[in-house]
Short mmCIF file of C-alpha atoms in Angstrom, two decimals:
data_model
loop_
_atom_site.label_atom_id
_atom_site.label_comp_id
_atom_site.label_asym_id
_atom_site.label_seq_id
_atom_site.Cartn_x
_atom_site.Cartn_y
_atom_site.Cartn_z
CA MET Z 883 30.19 -2.11 -46.11
CA ALA Z 884 27.07 -5.28 -45.73
CA ALA Z 885 23.70 -5.45 -45.72
CA ILE Z 886 21.58 -7.66 -43.38
CA VAL Z 887 18.17 -7.55 -45.14
CA GLY Z 888 15.08 -9.60 -45.27
CA PRO Z 889 11.75 -9.38 -43.88
CA SER Z 890 10.21 -7.85 -40.86
CA GLY Z 891 10.53 -10.14 -37.85
CA SER Z 892 13.43 -11.75 -39.20
CA GLY Z 893 15.55 -10.22 -36.89
CA LYS Z 894 18.07 -8.46 -38.49
CA THR Z 895 18.13 -6.04 -35.57
CA SER Z 896 18.36 -9.16 -33.13
CA LEU Z 897 22.27 -9.14 -35.69
CA LEU Z 898 22.88 -5.84 -35.02
CA SER Z 899 22.30 -6.33 -31.04
CA VAL Z 900 25.39 -9.36 -31.18
CA ILE Z 901 27.71 -8.28 -33.50
CA ALA Z 902 27.58 -4.29 -30.31
CA GLY Z 903 27.69 -6.72 -27.59
CA SER Z 904 24.71 -6.41 -26.45
CA MET Z 905 22.61 -9.43 -27.03
CA THR Z 906 24.08 -12.85 -26.52
CA PRO Z 907 24.10 -15.54 -29.32
CA ASP Z 908 22.39 -19.03 -28.34
CA PHE Z 909 25.30 -19.88 -29.91
CA GLY Z 910 28.30 -18.88 -32.89
CA ARG Z 911 30.72 -15.83 -31.67
CA VAL Z 912 31.46 -12.37 -33.54
CA GLU Z 913 34.84 -12.02 -34.72
CA ILE Z 914 36.20 -8.09 -34.70
CA SER Z 915 39.64 -7.74 -36.96
CA PRO Z 916 42.39 -6.62 -34.64
CA ALA Z 917 42.78 -3.32 -36.78
CA THR Z 918 39.16 -2.73 -36.37
CA ALA Z 919 39.15 -3.54 -32.61
CA ALA Z 920 42.18 -0.92 -31.81
CA SER Z 921 39.23 1.60 -31.70
CA PRO Z 922 36.43 -0.82 -30.05
CA ARG Z 923 33.83 1.73 -30.57
CA ILE Z 924 30.58 0.83 -32.42
CA GLU Z 925 27.90 3.62 -33.41
CA TRP Z 926 24.30 3.05 -34.18
CA ILE Z 927 22.41 4.81 -36.76
CA VAL Z 928 18.98 3.95 -36.29
CA GLN Z 929 15.70 5.30 -37.89
CA SER Z 930 15.28 8.26 -36.04
CA SER Z 931 18.85 8.77 -34.36
CA PRO Z 932 18.68 10.31 -31.40
CA LEU Z 933 20.17 14.04 -31.42
CA LEU Z 934 19.49 17.32 -29.51
CA PRO Z 935 17.55 18.90 -31.34
CA LYS Z 936 18.38 22.39 -29.83
CA ARG Z 937 21.33 22.69 -30.82
CA THR Z 938 23.41 23.12 -33.82
CA ALA Z 939 24.69 20.86 -36.22
CA LEU Z 940 27.84 21.33 -35.39
CA GLU Z 941 27.31 20.65 -31.70
CA ASN Z 942 25.47 17.31 -32.40
CA VAL Z 943 28.77 16.42 -34.45
CA MET Z 944 31.26 17.53 -32.18
CA LEU Z 945 29.54 14.89 -29.08
CA GLY Z 946 31.10 12.38 -31.19
CA PRO Z 947 34.34 13.61 -31.12
CA LEU Z 948 34.04 15.93 -27.33
CA SER Z 949 32.27 11.41 -26.23
CA THR Z 950 35.93 9.97 -27.00
CA GLY Z 951 38.33 12.25 -24.25
CA GLN Z 952 38.92 14.91 -27.42
CA THR Z 953 39.35 18.44 -27.10
CA ASP Z 954 36.91 21.21 -27.52
CA ASP Z 955 39.40 22.63 -30.42
CA ARG Z 956 40.43 18.86 -32.34
CA SER Z 957 36.45 17.88 -31.74
CA VAL Z 958 35.34 21.08 -33.80
CA GLU Z 959 38.02 20.05 -36.35
CA ARG Z 960 37.30 16.81 -36.72
CA SER Z 961 33.75 17.86 -36.91
CA LEU Z 962 33.93 20.00 -39.52
CA ARG Z 963 36.04 17.08 -41.44
CA ALA Z 964 33.03 15.13 -40.78
CA MET Z 965 30.96 17.24 -41.99
CA LYS Z 966 32.34 18.36 -45.32
CA ASP Z 967 32.44 14.63 -45.82
CA LEU Z 968 29.28 14.28 -45.63
CA ASN Z 969 28.01 17.55 -47.74
CA LEU Z 970 26.68 18.98 -44.89
CA GLU Z 971 28.47 22.77 -43.95
CA PRO Z 972 26.67 24.00 -45.50
CA LEU Z 973 24.23 23.23 -42.33
CA VAL Z 974 27.19 23.70 -40.33
CA HIS Z 975 24.79 25.89 -37.41
CA GLN Z 976 20.71 24.88 -38.78
CA ARG Z 977 19.69 23.84 -35.32
CA VAL Z 978 18.92 20.35 -35.38
CA GLU Z 979 14.74 20.69 -34.75
CA ARG Z 980 14.84 22.89 -38.66
CA LEU Z 981 16.60 19.59 -40.77
CA SER Z 982 14.77 17.77 -42.37
CA GLY Z 983 14.73 13.18 -41.55
CA GLY Z 984 17.94 12.32 -43.92
CA GLU Z 985 19.79 15.64 -42.86
CA ARG Z 986 19.85 14.47 -38.90
CA GLN Z 987 20.27 11.00 -40.68
CA ARG Z 988 23.95 12.46 -41.84
CA VAL Z 989 24.85 14.54 -38.50
CA ALA Z 990 24.19 11.32 -37.46
CA VAL Z 991 26.83 9.43 -39.18
CA ALA Z 992 28.87 12.53 -38.62
CA ARG Z 993 28.78 12.69 -35.30
CA ALA Z 994 29.98 8.99 -35.62
CA ILE Z 995 32.59 9.56 -38.57
CA ALA Z 996 33.58 12.50 -35.90
CA ALA Z 997 33.99 10.26 -32.79
CA GLY Z 998 36.46 7.89 -35.06
CA SER Z 999 34.06 5.12 -34.45
CA LYS Z 1000 35.36 2.38 -37.12
CA ILE Z 1001 32.34 0.06 -36.18
CA LEU Z 1002 29.22 1.50 -37.97
CA LEU Z 1003 25.40 -0.28 -37.34
CA ALA Z 1004 22.25 1.91 -38.83
CA ASP Z 1005 19.23 -0.26 -38.54
CA GLU Z 1006 17.13 1.15 -41.11
CA PRO Z 1007 18.36 4.45 -41.88
CA THR Z 1008 16.99 5.14 -44.32
CA ALA Z 1009 13.19 4.20 -43.13
CA SER Z 1010 10.68 7.13 -43.79
CA LEU Z 1011 13.33 9.09 -45.87
CA ASP Z 1012 12.30 10.39 -49.45
CA ALA Z 1013 14.45 9.37 -52.02
CA ILE Z 1014 16.87 12.11 -52.13
CA SER Z 1015 17.35 11.77 -48.91
CA ARG Z 1016 17.87 7.95 -48.82
CA GLU Z 1017 20.52 9.53 -51.21
CA ALA Z 1018 21.84 11.38 -48.75
CA VAL Z 1019 21.88 9.54 -46.12
CA CYS Z 1020 23.88 5.80 -48.30
CA ASP Z 1021 26.04 8.65 -49.11
CA ALA Z 1022 26.64 9.48 -46.06
CA LEU Z 1023 27.52 5.85 -44.91
CA VAL Z 1024 29.52 5.23 -48.02
CA ALA Z 1025 31.86 8.05 -47.00
CA ALA Z 1026 32.14 6.31 -43.47
CA ARG Z 1027 33.12 3.33 -45.37
CA ASP Z 1028 35.75 5.03 -47.62
CA ASN Z 1029 37.13 6.41 -43.50
CA GLY Z 1030 37.98 3.36 -43.39
CA GLY Z 1031 35.15 2.28 -40.93
CA VAL Z 1032 33.28 -1.22 -41.35
CA VAL Z 1033 29.37 -0.55 -41.47
CA VAL Z 1034 26.94 -2.99 -41.30
CA VAL Z 1035 23.48 -2.34 -42.82
CA ALA Z 1036 19.87 -3.94 -40.93
CA THR Z 1037 17.43 -2.82 -44.13
CA HIS Z 1038 14.70 -4.30 -46.34
CA ASP Z 1039 15.22 -1.24 -49.14
CA PRO Z 1040 17.06 -2.63 -51.94
CA TYR Z 1041 17.95 0.29 -52.90
CA VAL Z 1042 20.10 0.73 -49.91
CA ALA Z 1043 21.77 -3.06 -50.15
CA GLN Z 1044 22.66 -2.97 -53.68
CA ARG Z 1045 24.96 0.28 -52.16
CA CYS Z 1046 26.57 -1.70 -50.27
CA ASP Z 1047 29.43 -4.28 -50.76
CA LEU Z 1048 28.14 -7.06 -49.75
CA ALA Z 1049 24.46 -7.99 -49.13
CA TYR Z 1050 23.01 -11.19 -46.46
CA SER Z 1051 19.47 -12.12 -45.56
CA VAL Z 1052 18.76 -13.64 -42.81
CA GLU Z 1053 16.34 -16.60 -43.26
CA SER Z 1054 15.23 -18.92 -40.58
CA GLY Z 1055 18.02 -17.25 -38.19
CA LYS Z 1056 20.25 -17.76 -40.76
CA LEU Z 1057 22.85 -15.54 -42.45
CA VAL Z 1058 22.69 -16.58 -45.67
CA ARG Z 1059 25.02 -15.01 -48.03
CA LEU Z 1060 23.78 -13.03 -51.79
CA MET P 501 41.07 -11.35 -21.80
CA LYS P 502 42.21 -7.42 -22.82
CA THR P 503 40.62 -4.56 -19.98
CA LEU P 504 38.76 -1.95 -22.96
CA HIS P 505 39.49 1.63 -21.16
CA LEU P 506 37.65 3.90 -22.90
CA GLU P 507 38.05 8.34 -23.00
CA THR P 508 34.42 9.18 -22.77
CA PHE P 509 33.62 13.60 -22.15
CA ARG P 510 36.19 15.38 -20.22
CA ARG P 511 35.08 18.07 -17.09
CA ARG P 512 35.39 20.85 -18.76
CA ALA P 513 33.38 19.08 -21.76
CA VAL P 514 30.45 18.30 -19.45
CA ILE P 515 30.76 22.01 -18.37
CA ARG P 516 30.17 23.69 -21.41
CA GLU P 517 27.40 21.37 -22.99
CA ALA P 518 25.53 21.63 -19.16
CA LEU P 519 25.68 25.35 -20.25
CA LEU P 520 25.28 25.35 -23.74
CA ASN P 521 22.12 22.85 -23.46
CA LEU P 522 20.94 25.73 -21.38
CA ARG P 523 21.41 28.33 -23.45
CA ALA P 524 19.15 26.90 -26.42
CA ARG P 525 15.90 25.94 -24.14
CA PRO P 526 16.37 29.44 -22.65
CA ALA P 527 12.38 30.50 -22.31
CA LEU P 528 11.78 26.95 -20.00
CA SER P 529 15.58 27.80 -17.85
CA LEU P 530 13.26 31.40 -17.94
CA VAL P 531 10.84 29.42 -16.19
CA VAL P 532 13.02 27.59 -13.51
CA PHE P 533 15.11 30.29 -12.87
CA THR P 534 12.50 32.55 -12.36
CA ALA P 535 10.26 29.33 -9.61
CA SER P 536 13.70 28.98 -7.81
CA ALA P 537 14.15 32.46 -7.29
CA THR P 538 10.13 33.28 -6.04
CA ALA P 539 10.20 30.51 -4.25
CA ALA P 540 13.35 31.83 -2.06
CA PHE P 541 12.11 35.57 -2.17
CA LEU P 542 8.24 33.88 -0.80
CA LEU P 543 10.48 31.57 1.78
CA THR P 544 12.07 35.07 3.07
CA PHE P 545 9.40 37.43 2.98
CA GLY P 546 7.05 34.89 4.29
CA THR P 547 9.12 33.81 7.24
CA SER P 548 9.52 37.47 7.70
CA LEU P 549 6.50 38.40 7.80
CA ASP P 550 5.64 35.70 10.09
CA VAL P 551 9.01 36.00 12.33
CA SER P 552 7.84 39.69 12.12
CA ALA P 553 3.96 39.39 13.33
CA ILE P 554 5.36 36.78 15.94
CA SER P 555 7.70 39.35 17.55
CA SER P 556 5.91 41.58 17.12
CA GLN P 557 3.23 39.43 19.51
CA TYR P 558 5.65 38.66 21.94
CA ALA P 559 6.61 42.93 22.00
CA ALA P 560 2.65 43.09 23.29
CA GLN P 561 3.63 40.84 25.90
CA VAL P 562 6.14 41.94 27.09
CA SER P 563 4.74 45.40 26.29
CA SER P 564 2.09 43.99 28.90
CA GLY P 565 3.77 42.77 31.49
CA VAL P 566 4.83 38.36 30.91
CA ASN P 567 7.85 38.88 32.01
CA VAL P 568 6.87 41.03 35.30
CA ALA P 569 6.23 39.29 39.06
CA SER P 570 5.68 40.05 42.10
CA VAL P 571 7.05 39.20 45.41
CA THR P 572 4.97 38.89 48.32
CA SER P 573 5.90 37.45 51.09
CA VAL P 574 3.87 35.09 52.29
CA ASP P 575 2.00 35.80 55.97
CA SER P 576 2.31 39.47 54.35
CA SER P 577 5.64 40.80 56.22
CA PRO P 578 7.75 43.49 54.38
CA LEU P 579 9.76 43.54 52.56
CA GLY P 580 12.63 45.71 52.56
CA ALA P 581 13.41 48.10 49.90
CA GLY P 582 16.92 47.82 49.40
CA ARG P 583 16.90 44.77 49.05
CA CYS P 584 14.62 44.83 47.22
CA ALA P 585 15.90 47.71 44.19
CA GLN P 586 19.19 45.37 44.01
CA LEU P 587 17.03 42.13 42.63
CA GLY P 588 17.02 45.32 39.73
CA ASP P 589 21.62 43.68 39.63
CA VAL P 590 20.75 40.93 39.24
CA PRO P 591 21.67 39.49 35.79
CA GLY P 592 18.75 39.55 33.91
CA VAL P 593 16.49 41.30 35.25
CA LEU P 594 15.65 44.05 33.18
CA ASP P 595 14.08 45.86 36.62
CA ALA P 596 13.16 46.36 40.03
CA GLY P 597 11.86 48.37 42.71
CA GLY P 598 8.78 48.19 45.80
CA LEU P 599 5.14 49.53 46.67
CA VAL P 600 5.09 50.99 50.01
CA ARG P 601 1.83 51.28 50.40
CA TYR P 602 -1.43 53.13 49.12
CA ARG P 603 -2.90 55.40 50.58
CA PRO P 604 -6.35 57.34 50.22
CA VAL P 605 -5.59 61.74 50.02
CA ILE P 606 -8.21 63.81 49.15
CA ILE P 607 -7.60 67.34 46.29
CA GLY P 608 -8.17 70.38 48.01
CA GLY P 609 -10.53 72.76 45.98
CA THR P 610 -12.31 69.99 44.33
CA GLY P 611 -12.03 67.03 47.76
CA ALA P 612 -11.66 64.52 45.43
CA ARG P 613 -11.65 61.53 46.63
CA VAL P 614 -8.37 59.75 44.79
CA THR P 615 -5.30 56.96 45.89
CA VAL P 616 -1.89 58.36 45.89
CA ALA P 617 1.00 54.87 46.09
CA GLU P 618 4.22 55.13 47.37
CA VAL P 619 6.72 53.47 45.22
CA THR P 620 10.28 53.29 43.95
CA SER P 621 11.34 55.12 40.98
CA GLY P 622 12.27 50.93 39.96
CA TYR P 623 8.21 50.15 40.29
CA ALA P 624 7.54 53.42 38.98
CA ALA P 625 9.13 52.29 36.01
CA ILE P 626 7.84 48.44 35.32
CA ILE P 627 4.61 49.89 36.23
CA TRP P 628 4.70 52.89 33.20
CA PRO P 629 7.92 50.98 30.54
CA GLN P 630 7.63 54.66 29.57
CA LEU P 631 8.87 56.99 32.21
CA ARG P 632 12.29 54.05 32.49
CA GLN P 633 14.32 57.10 30.75
CA THR P 634 13.47 59.35 33.32
CA ARG P 635 13.67 57.47 36.57
CA GLY P 636 15.51 58.62 37.47
CA ASN P 637 13.82 62.30 37.88
CA LEU P 638 10.78 60.69 39.45
CA THR P 639 9.04 62.50 42.23
CA VAL P 640 5.12 62.63 41.24
CA VAL P 641 3.75 60.86 38.44
CA ALA P 642 -0.16 61.49 37.66
CA GLY P 643 -1.79 58.61 36.40
CA SER P 644 -3.83 58.59 32.64
CA ALA P 645 -7.46 58.45 34.35
CA ILE P 646 -6.62 60.20 36.94
CA ALA P 647 -5.26 63.90 35.15
CA VAL P 648 -7.77 63.70 32.87
CA ASP P 649 -10.30 64.00 35.50
CA GLN P 650 -8.78 66.03 37.30
CA GLY P 651 -6.60 68.57 35.48
CA LEU P 652 -3.33 67.39 35.93
CA ARG P 653 -0.51 68.25 33.20
CA LYS P 654 3.18 68.02 33.95
CA GLY P 655 3.99 70.30 35.93
CA SER P 656 0.82 71.06 38.08
CA GLN P 657 0.34 71.67 41.55
CA VAL P 658 -1.83 69.67 43.66
CA ALA P 659 -2.82 70.86 47.54
CA ILE P 660 -3.12 66.89 48.96
CA GLY P 661 -4.35 65.52 52.43
CA GLU P 662 -5.55 63.05 54.72
CA ALA P 663 -8.73 64.44 55.35
CA THR P 664 -11.22 67.03 54.72
CA ASN P 665 -9.54 69.31 57.55
CA SER P 666 -5.88 68.59 57.77
CA VAL P 667 -3.72 70.62 56.54
CA LEU P 668 -3.07 70.09 52.24
CA SER P 669 0.51 69.92 51.08
CA LYS P 670 1.52 71.06 48.10
CA VAL P 671 2.96 68.45 44.88
CA ARG P 672 4.61 69.06 41.62
CA ILE P 673 2.67 66.38 39.26
CA ASN P 674 6.74 66.05 37.23
CA ALA P 675 4.93 63.64 34.23
CA VAL P 676 1.47 62.29 33.31
CA ALA P 677 1.51 58.47 32.50
CA SER P 678 0.09 57.42 30.22
CA THR P 679 -2.35 54.10 30.32
CA SER P 680 -0.34 51.06 31.76
CA GLN P 681 -0.94 48.09 30.24
CA ARG P 682 0.55 46.06 32.73
CA SER P 683 -1.13 47.06 36.28
CA PRO P 684 -4.30 49.33 34.80
CA ARG P 685 -5.69 50.54 38.28
CA PHE P 686 -2.38 53.16 37.96
CA ASP P 687 -3.73 54.82 36.17
CA ASN P 688 -6.10 56.54 38.13
CA TYR P 689 -3.18 56.54 40.95
CA ILE P 690 -1.21 59.39 42.07
CA ALA P 691 2.37 57.78 42.06
CA VAL P 692 4.71 59.31 44.55
CA ILE P 693 8.48 58.49 44.05
CA VAL P 694 9.59 57.18 47.78
CA PRO P 695 13.98 55.89 47.91
CA PRO P 696 14.23 52.74 48.29
CA THR P 697 14.41 52.85 52.56
CA GLY P 698 13.22 50.69 54.37
CA ASN P 699 10.42 48.47 54.01
CA VAL P 700 7.07 47.70 51.18
CA SER P 701 4.65 45.26 51.46
CA SER P 702 5.27 43.65 47.32
CA CYS P 703 9.00 43.88 45.20
CA VAL P 704 7.58 43.39 41.09
CA PHE P 705 10.87 42.75 38.59
CA GLU P 706 10.86 42.81 35.57
CA SER P 707 13.30 40.20 33.69
CA GLN P 708 14.94 40.29 30.29
CA PRO P 709 13.25 37.57 27.85
CA GLY P 710 14.43 34.40 28.48
CA SER P 711 15.34 34.86 32.56
CA GLN P 712 12.69 34.47 33.84
CA THR P 713 13.71 29.69 33.76
CA GLY P 714 16.89 30.67 35.74
CA LEU P 715 15.23 33.64 37.77
CA GLY P 716 12.14 31.83 38.83
CA GLY P 717 14.99 29.10 41.22
CA LEU P 718 16.86 32.56 42.77
CA VAL P 719 14.40 34.75 43.54
CA PRO P 720 11.80 33.14 46.01
CA SER P 721 15.31 33.08 48.24
CA TRP P 722 16.11 36.47 47.27
CA PHE P 723 14.44 37.99 50.49
CA PRO P 724 16.40 35.99 53.17
CA ASN P 725 14.55 34.60 56.20
CA ILE P 726 11.39 35.30 54.88
CA PRO P 727 9.70 33.35 52.21
CA THR P 728 7.75 34.34 49.95
CA ASN P 729 5.61 33.64 46.78
CA LEU P 730 6.21 34.28 42.82
CA ALA P 731 2.95 35.04 40.57
CA PRO P 732 2.35 36.68 37.31
CA LEU P 733 2.38 41.44 38.34
CA THR P 734 -0.57 40.40 35.77
CA GLU P 735 -2.63 37.50 34.35
CA ILE P 736 -2.64 36.79 31.25
CA GLY P 737 1.80 36.34 32.48
CA THR P 738 2.74 33.03 31.93
CA ILE P 739 6.73 33.02 34.21
CA GLY P 740 8.68 30.98 31.55
CA THR P 741 7.29 31.45 27.79
CA THR P 742 9.97 32.58 25.57
CA PRO P 743 10.28 33.70 22.72
CA ALA P 744 12.02 30.56 21.37
CA GLN P 745 9.08 28.80 22.58
CA LEU P 746 7.20 31.30 19.95
CA PHE P 747 9.09 31.31 17.54
CA ALA P 748 8.61 26.65 18.03
CA SER P 749 5.41 27.57 16.86
CA ARG P 750 5.37 29.05 13.79
CA ILE P 751 3.56 28.16 10.69
CA SER P 752 7.20 29.86 8.60
CA GLN P 753 8.63 26.46 9.97
CA ALA P 754 6.97 24.72 6.84
CA PHE P 755 7.55 27.29 3.88
CA PRO P 756 11.09 25.97 4.09
CA ALA P 757 9.34 22.72 2.99
CA LEU P 758 7.12 24.73 0.38
CA ALA P 759 9.58 26.77 -1.86
CA PHE P 760 11.77 23.87 -2.38
CA ALA P 761 8.47 21.41 -3.41
CA LEU P 762 8.62 24.19 -6.09
CA ILE P 763 11.45 24.66 -7.10
CA ALA P 764 11.81 20.61 -7.08
CA LEU P 765 8.53 20.62 -9.56
CA ALA P 766 10.14 22.80 -11.52
CA THR P 767 13.97 21.36 -12.45
CA LEU P 768 13.05 18.03 -12.12
CA GLY P 769 9.97 18.37 -14.41
CA PHE P 770 12.88 20.33 -16.43
CA TRP P 771 15.35 17.30 -16.46
CA VAL P 772 11.84 14.57 -16.95
CA MET P 773 10.83 16.81 -20.11
CA ARG P 774 14.97 16.65 -21.54
CA ARG P 775 15.74 13.04 -21.04
CA SER P 776 15.91 12.29 -23.85
CA GLU P 777 18.50 14.83 -23.73
CA PHE P 778 20.68 13.11 -20.69
CA ALA P 779 20.10 9.61 -22.41
CA LEU P 780 22.01 10.79 -25.95
CA TYR P 781 24.36 11.23 -23.49
CA ARG P 782 24.67 8.30 -21.82
CA LEU P 783 24.80 5.94 -24.92
CA LEU P 784 27.30 8.06 -25.86
CA GLY P 785 29.11 6.69 -22.89
CA MET P 786 28.93 9.63 -20.45
CA PRO P 787 29.34 7.78 -17.20
CA THR P 788 26.42 8.81 -14.35
CA SER P 789 29.03 11.38 -12.20
CA LYS P 790 29.46 13.36 -14.90
CA LEU P 791 25.50 13.21 -15.62
CA LEU P 792 26.31 14.22 -12.36
CA LEU P 793 28.35 17.40 -12.86
CA ALA P 794 25.93 18.06 -15.00
CA LEU P 795 23.30 18.43 -13.35
CA VAL P 796 24.81 20.63 -10.77
CA VAL P 797 26.47 22.99 -13.15
CA GLU P 798 22.34 23.68 -14.10
CA SER P 799 21.67 23.35 -10.38
CA THR P 800 24.22 26.42 -10.10
CA LEU P 801 22.29 27.84 -12.74
CA LEU P 802 18.96 27.37 -12.08
CA ILE P 803 18.43 27.26 -7.83
CA ALA P 804 21.59 28.70 -6.04
CA LEU P 805 22.08 31.72 -8.07
CA PRO P 806 18.31 32.27 -8.42
CA GLU P 807 17.37 31.62 -3.98
CA CYS P 808 20.43 34.12 -4.06
CA VAL P 809 18.92 36.98 -5.59
CA GLY P 810 15.51 35.65 -4.52
CA ALA P 811 16.44 35.76 0.09
CA LEU P 812 17.94 38.99 -1.17
CA VAL P 813 15.73 40.09 -2.70
CA GLY P 814 12.88 38.94 -0.47
CA ASP P 815 15.45 41.13 2.42
CA VAL P 816 15.68 43.99 0.61
CA VAL P 817 11.43 44.77 -0.10
CA ILE P 818 10.35 43.43 3.12
CA PRO P 819 10.15 45.97 5.49
CA ARG P 820 13.36 45.10 8.54
CA MET P 821 12.27 42.48 10.59
CA SER P 822 13.05 42.41 14.27
CA GLU P 823 16.13 42.24 15.01
CA GLN P 824 16.23 40.04 18.26
CA ALA P 825 19.10 37.20 17.59
CA VAL P 826 16.25 34.03 17.67
CA ALA P 827 14.16 35.81 14.41
CA LEU P 828 17.42 35.96 12.55
CA GLU P 829 18.64 32.75 13.66
CA SER P 830 14.81 31.93 12.22
CA LEU P 831 14.89 33.35 8.99
CA GLY P 832 18.97 31.95 8.59
CA LEU P 833 17.72 29.01 9.69
CA ALA P 834 14.51 28.64 6.84
CA VAL P 835 17.55 29.68 3.88
CA ALA P 836 20.07 27.02 5.26
CA GLN P 837 17.31 24.53 5.02
CA LEU P 838 16.29 25.18 1.39
CA ALA P 839 19.97 25.13 0.31
CA ALA P 840 20.31 21.82 2.30
CA LEU P 841 17.39 20.64 -0.25
CA SER P 842 18.52 21.88 -2.91
CA ALA P 843 20.97 20.37 -3.03
CA ILE P 844 20.46 17.39 -2.78
CA LEU P 845 18.39 17.92 -6.37
CA PRO P 846 20.92 17.04 -9.28
CA VAL P 847 21.31 13.91 -7.04
CA PHE P 848 17.47 13.21 -6.82
CA GLY P 849 17.35 13.57 -10.16
CA MET P 850 20.72 12.26 -11.67
CA CYS P 851 18.54 9.28 -10.24
CA VAL P 852 15.36 10.15 -12.14
CA LEU P 853 17.65 10.32 -15.21
CA VAL P 854 19.30 6.58 -15.00
CA ALA P 855 15.99 4.51 -13.87
CA LYS P 856 15.74 3.75 -16.50
CA LYS P 857 18.03 2.41 -19.70
CA PRO P 858 19.07 5.46 -22.48
CA ILE P 859 18.74 3.25 -24.82
CA SER P 860 14.47 2.94 -23.74
CA ILE P 861 14.17 5.99 -22.45
CA LEU P 862 14.71 7.29 -26.70
CA ARG P 863 12.75 5.08 -28.07
CA SER P 864 9.91 5.90 -26.55
CA ALA P 865 10.71 9.05 -27.42
CA GLY P 866 10.71 8.04 -30.35
#
């Protein structure tokens, strides 16, 4: 789990886009370890992760495994497990539109975990969240890492960077380990 | 290079998602459903009213003699009454009969001068279509106006003579006709039915709707060696007018397009309102073919089903329209046109929804 820190406009999001393959770098290359590349799905968590607001949290999390071709039963099973890991069990049947910002972010993380995505790119996942929600989202990202995922977080929140195993700074287009 | 084959949503999951998404928005789904049902209802209802109006208009024209034509010889020479009657057996001809002559007479007692028209039964049935069912029993028919003037009714006996001092002969009125729309002057006549033997001065025939064109070529040569003229019986008559021609210019032809516009507006509005929802599915790897499947499922429930309901309700609620084949064809064509137009909506919707990248849609949606 790595944090990429830096001021706004420094290129954090661009770096995530390069890792995701949606942007071609001017130079350099992205290498993904064979173990991670075996499950090539990349999940994005953004400041306001897209969810289906009229549907329940469980149905939203199920979109992850369903999008990988899993059956309904298997999707429910994986989704409930992911939600349990992120302490989302009480919200299983809540409509997403009734959830707080932090809870929504955790649902998005649960969706990524349930999908079996090995690479999780989070772009300012805690922006505009209160302290409790921020803590919960960080816990969710840590849980994703503990599930064997690679988590890269672009943030300017020192607390989030502190929760990561590694921290890098983008300075003048170069990645500097902190 | 290793090619990655990513798994994506199963077909069953796509269908389930489409159904759940509709269930999640019951009010909006109901609005679209109602719009589709209403459009189909109005289409059926409006087309039926329009077609019924045209049918009535056509029926009025038929009643007034639009399909009746008169054949006379060019040089005023008589035509064979039997040959004229045979014209009634030609396919496409409803009835035919001849006018033998007009005869002025005096009614005994009152001394009133009236006209007796000697006609064959086919002629009387054309002039007074309401008598067609009893044409075999007709002997003397009083026109509506003369019946009032002379106090004639069915069963009345009238003594008539050629002149004031001539021998009167008694005739029994066995039918009093209602007003003739086809030849109002006959309202003032007493028609005496004669057998189709001898000659007639003119021969009239009524064609079935849509048969005028073919008969127009046959009738002029119907009387051998006698050049004839063919003319409408009444001034309003125009030989060649068919129900198909009337329906071809009907206003309800535009109704399928209008109904479709209403449905398209409601459905596309519903989909565009949910574009971030579809963008999320695309972001999760749903291919356009599966997205189209989802739209087809929604269209089936929000368009096809209510269209059937609306059309059926429209068909039940409206007064039963004319059973003419062309009228039913018009309604069937209108419904088929709406169904065909509606079938392209999912494809059109998909084109709208994939026009922008999903990430752009989600960003703009906030």
